[in-house]
Tab-separated table of C-alpha atoms in Angstrom:
chain	number	residue	atom	x	y	z
A	264	MET	CA	-6.659	11.645	13.660
A	265	ARG	CA	-7.863	15.058	14.802
A	266	LEU	CA	-6.136	18.311	15.758
A	267	VAL	CA	-7.816	20.794	18.105
A	268	THR	CA	-6.116	23.991	19.298
A	269	LYS	CA	-7.568	26.553	21.679
A	270	GLN	CA	-6.798	30.180	22.409
A	271	ILE	CA	-7.344	31.081	26.066
A	272	TYR	CA	-7.741	34.600	27.427
A	273	ASN	CA	-8.331	35.309	31.125
A	274	ARG	CA	-9.001	31.570	31.699
A	275	ALA	CA	-11.721	31.503	29.045
A	276	GLU	CA	-11.568	29.915	25.594
A	277	THR	CA	-12.007	32.546	22.895
A	278	VAL	CA	-10.917	30.869	19.635
A	279	ARG	CA	-10.745	27.225	18.566
A	280	TYR	CA	-9.268	25.449	15.546
A	281	ASP	CA	-10.640	21.985	14.705
A	282	SER	CA	-9.048	20.009	11.854
A	283	ASP	CA	-12.446	18.428	11.096
A	284	GLU	CA	-13.717	21.916	10.215
A	285	GLY	CA	-10.469	23.206	8.727
A	286	GLU	CA	-10.777	26.752	10.039
A	287	TYR	CA	-10.740	28.885	13.164
A	288	ARG	CA	-14.034	29.453	14.979
A	289	ALA	CA	-14.821	32.147	17.546
A	290	VAL	CA	-16.062	30.688	20.829
A	291	THR	CA	-16.884	34.124	22.270
A	292	GLU	CA	-17.420	37.551	20.766
A	293	LEU	CA	-14.020	38.522	22.132
A	294	GLY	CA	-12.418	35.913	19.903
A	295	ARG	CA	-14.266	36.819	16.699
A	296	PRO	CA	-11.688	39.364	15.400
A	297	ASP	CA	-8.847	36.874	15.979
A	298	ALA	CA	-10.725	34.035	14.247
A	299	GLU	CA	-11.494	36.224	11.238
A	300	TYR	CA	-7.878	37.360	11.052
A	301	PHE	CA	-6.429	33.831	11.283
A	302	ASN	CA	-8.807	32.573	8.576
A	303	SER	CA	-7.841	35.455	6.285
A	304	GLN	CA	-4.139	34.573	6.493
A	305	LYS	CA	-3.391	31.715	4.100
A	306	ASP	CA	0.040	31.030	5.617
A	307	ILE	CA	-1.368	30.673	9.136
A	308	LEU	CA	-4.113	28.315	7.967
A	309	GLU	CA	-1.723	26.109	5.979
A	310	GLN	CA	0.731	25.932	8.872
A	311	THR	CA	-2.017	24.962	11.320
A	312	ARG	CA	-3.471	22.342	8.958
A	313	ALA	CA	-0.006	20.840	8.481
A	314	GLN	CA	0.356	20.267	12.229
A	315	ILE	CA	-1.808	17.155	12.017
A	316	GLU	CA	1.120	15.571	10.149
A	317	THR	CA	4.118	17.417	11.593
A	318	VAL	CA	2.962	17.246	15.216
A	319	CYS	CA	0.041	14.862	15.821
A	320	ARG	CA	1.042	11.972	13.591
A	321	HIS	CA	4.722	12.304	14.487
A	322	ASN	CA	3.956	12.189	18.225
A	323	TYR	CA	1.571	9.274	17.751
A	324	GLU	CA	4.124	7.198	15.884
A	325	GLN	CA	6.875	8.013	18.399
A	326	THR	CA	4.744	7.183	21.447
A	327	GLU	CA	4.938	3.683	22.866
A	328	VAL	CA	1.343	2.566	22.432
A	329	PRO	CA	0.305	-1.062	23.102
A	330	THR	CA	0.061	-2.930	19.799
A	331	SER	CA	-3.544	-3.904	20.540
A	332	LEU	CA	-4.514	-0.200	20.633
A	333	ARG	CA	-2.597	0.891	17.533
A	334	ARG	CA	-3.950	0.934	14.015
A	335	LEU	CA	-2.254	-1.792	12.007
A	336	GLU	CA	-2.825	-2.439	8.311
A	337	GLN	CA	-0.991	-5.363	6.720
A	338	PRO	CA	0.867	-4.644	3.465
A	339	LYS	CA	-0.165	-6.178	0.157
A	340	VAL	CA	2.916	-7.407	-1.724
A	341	THR	CA	3.215	-8.171	-5.440
A	342	VAL	CA	6.249	-8.791	-7.658
A	343	SER	CA	6.319	-8.074	-11.382
A	344	LEU	CA	8.825	-7.795	-14.214
A	345	SER	CA	9.043	-4.365	-15.816
A	346	ARG	CA	9.713	-5.755	-19.309
A	347	THR	CA	8.927	-9.104	-20.901
A	348	GLU	CA	12.358	-10.167	-22.071
A	349	ALA	CA	14.221	-13.412	-22.680
A	350	LEU	CA	16.712	-14.753	-20.161
A	351	ASN	CA	20.210	-13.238	-19.945
A	352	HIS	CA	18.880	-9.740	-20.695
A	353	HIS	CA	19.041	-6.802	-18.286
A	354	ASN	CA	15.686	-6.231	-16.610
A	355	LEU	CA	13.982	-4.743	-13.568
A	356	LEU	CA	11.967	-6.571	-10.919
A	357	VAL	CA	9.428	-4.422	-9.097
A	358	CYS	CA	8.209	-5.232	-5.593
A	359	SER	CA	5.033	-3.249	-4.967
A	360	VAL	CA	4.099	-2.912	-1.278
A	361	THR	CA	0.772	-1.155	-0.716
A	362	ASP	CA	-1.940	-0.289	1.822
A	363	PHE	CA	0.142	-0.607	4.999
A	364	TYR	CA	0.136	1.332	8.271
A	365	PRO	CA	2.116	2.552	10.181
A	366	ALA	CA	4.793	3.936	7.900
A	367	GLN	CA	7.849	2.047	9.150
A	368	ILE	CA	8.610	-0.859	6.839
A	369	LYS	CA	11.621	-2.866	5.680
A	370	VAL	CA	11.748	-4.258	2.147
A	371	ARG	CA	14.680	-6.384	0.961
A	372	TRP	CA	15.543	-8.372	-2.158
A	373	PHE	CA	17.109	-11.843	-2.145
A	374	GLN	CA	18.612	-13.742	-5.071
A	375	ASN	CA	18.876	-17.507	-4.633
A	376	GLY	CA	18.740	-17.091	-0.853
A	377	GLN	CA	21.387	-14.346	-0.659
A	378	GLU	CA	20.448	-10.740	0.075
A	379	ALA	CA	20.904	-8.500	-2.970
A	380	THR	CA	22.139	-4.998	-2.173
A	381	ALA	CA	23.556	-3.851	-5.514
A	382	GLY	CA	21.070	-2.457	-8.006
A	383	VAL	CA	18.296	-1.883	-5.452
A	384	VAL	CA	16.325	1.332	-5.975
A	385	SER	CA	13.400	2.500	-3.850
A	386	THR	CA	10.794	5.225	-4.148
A	387	GLN	CA	9.902	7.470	-1.232
A	388	LEU	CA	6.940	6.484	0.911
A	389	ILE	CA	3.734	7.460	-0.877
A	390	LYS	CA	0.738	8.492	1.244
A	391	ASN	CA	-2.693	7.241	0.264
A	392	GLY	CA	-5.893	9.152	0.926
A	393	ASP	CA	-6.859	6.792	3.783
A	394	TRP	CA	-3.579	7.448	5.681
A	395	THR	CA	-2.040	4.157	4.549
A	396	PHE	CA	1.222	4.057	2.617
A	397	GLN	CA	2.783	2.395	-0.400
A	398	ILE	CA	6.304	1.981	-1.717
A	399	LEU	CA	8.050	0.459	-4.744
A	400	VAL	CA	11.403	-1.282	-4.361
A	401	MET	CA	13.100	-2.230	-7.637
A	402	LEU	CA	15.961	-4.627	-8.331
A	403	GLU	CA	18.118	-4.349	-11.441
A	404	MET	CA	18.984	-7.862	-12.553
A	405	THR	CA	19.951	-10.140	-15.436
A	406	PRO	CA	17.990	-13.346	-14.845
A	407	GLN	CA	19.558	-16.724	-15.521
A	408	ARG	CA	17.581	-19.942	-15.882
A	409	GLY	CA	16.691	-21.313	-12.441
A	410	ASP	CA	17.277	-18.043	-10.566
A	411	VAL	CA	14.849	-17.347	-7.726
A	412	TYR	CA	14.301	-13.744	-6.639
A	413	THR	CA	12.425	-13.012	-3.410
A	414	CYS	CA	10.922	-9.785	-2.109
A	415	HIS	CA	11.086	-9.893	1.710
A	416	VAL	CA	8.836	-7.493	3.674
A	417	GLU	CA	8.871	-6.799	7.427
A	418	HIS	CA	6.201	-4.621	9.077
A	419	PRO	CA	4.788	-4.117	12.618
A	420	SER	CA	1.416	-5.525	11.494
A	421	LEU	CA	2.987	-8.870	10.544
A	422	GLN	CA	3.813	-11.671	12.966
A	423	SER	CA	6.321	-12.973	10.431
A	424	PRO	CA	7.785	-11.475	7.236
A	425	VAL	CA	5.915	-11.716	3.938
A	426	THR	CA	7.916	-13.159	1.041
A	427	VAL	CA	6.942	-13.236	-2.624
A	428	GLU	CA	9.058	-15.161	-5.154
A	429	TRP	CA	9.751	-14.632	-8.836
A	430	ARG	CA	11.392	-17.505	-10.747
A	431	ALA	CA	13.314	-17.118	-13.981
A	432	GLN	CA	11.960	-19.439	-16.677
A	433	SER	CA	12.982	-20.121	-20.237
A	434	GLU	CA	10.648	-19.083	-23.039
A	435	SER	CA	9.766	-22.725	-23.722
A	436	ALA	CA	8.844	-23.284	-20.071
A	437	GLN	CA	6.685	-20.168	-20.087
A	438	SER	CA	4.980	-21.299	-23.295
A	439	LYS	CA	4.286	-24.749	-21.828
A	440	MET	CA	2.884	-23.195	-18.673
A	441	LEU	CA	0.619	-20.835	-20.637
A	442	SER	CA	-0.494	-23.712	-22.877
A	443	GLY	CA	-1.321	-25.782	-19.814
A	444	ILE	CA	-3.352	-22.959	-18.302
A	445	GLY	CA	-5.143	-22.402	-21.614
A	446	GLY	CA	-5.960	-26.105	-21.935
A	447	PHE	CA	-7.298	-26.216	-18.385
A	448	VAL	CA	-9.567	-23.209	-19.004
A	449	LEU	CA	-10.857	-24.677	-22.282
A	450	GLY	CA	-11.535	-27.966	-20.505
A	451	LEU	CA	-13.648	-26.180	-17.916
A	452	ILE	CA	-15.590	-24.385	-20.664
A	453	PHE	CA	-16.360	-27.627	-22.541
A	454	LEU	CA	-17.305	-29.365	-19.292
A	455	GLY	CA	-19.727	-26.552	-18.500
A	456	LEU	CA	-21.254	-26.731	-21.981
A	457	GLY	CA	-21.620	-30.507	-21.697
A	458	LEU	CA	-23.424	-30.255	-18.370
A	459	PHE	CA	-25.686	-27.536	-19.770
A	460	VAL	CA	-26.632	-29.608	-22.850
A	461	ARG	CA	-27.240	-32.679	-20.697
A	462	HIS	CA	-29.463	-30.694	-18.359
A	463	ARG	CA	-31.475	-29.325	-21.294
A	464	SER	CA	-31.864	-32.833	-22.758
A	465	GLN	CA	-33.111	-34.280	-19.476
A	466	LYS	CA	-35.509	-31.379	-19.080
A	467	GLY	CA	-36.909	-32.035	-22.594
A	468	LEU	CA	-37.481	-35.741	-21.819
A	469	LEU	CA	-39.346	-34.910	-18.620
A	470	GLN	CA	-41.665	-32.592	-20.534
């Protein structure tokens, strides 16, 4: 997005501000004193630079532009637990929604299919350097075995909402799951070593 302002005198452009340059430039000698003055005034420069957000971006987002012509960036959604605790202990689920554009977004929490409104806390929209946004929406909860929590995200870039689930598990279930993952990884390692040794043996016989 780019902001360009022009100062006209007697139907001729004398001074121009371009956000890509970040300062006023004299177009004619008549405009040189004004350009030098504007650039020397910190308040004027900051106010003009801010117009790309307060004026340009605001107008762009309020204008009805065909979806095919608008910039749309789909949000990335992850859910995590703030503390590793056993069941039946107070905790905080964090739904992290990042890298989306435009700014309007709706993030909701559901518990076992029912929308949760109590204990929901949200940060303000955070602007990234590439004009995309991110937001954190937290849910205070005390998980019980079998509970299913869902972060539900709606955004103009999505044809349908994105949902990410978090399921409450007992410590024994978590241990079994981690053991299963560990066993699977070890199995892959031993399989790879076996194939490598077999390949080396066959290579030695051919020589």
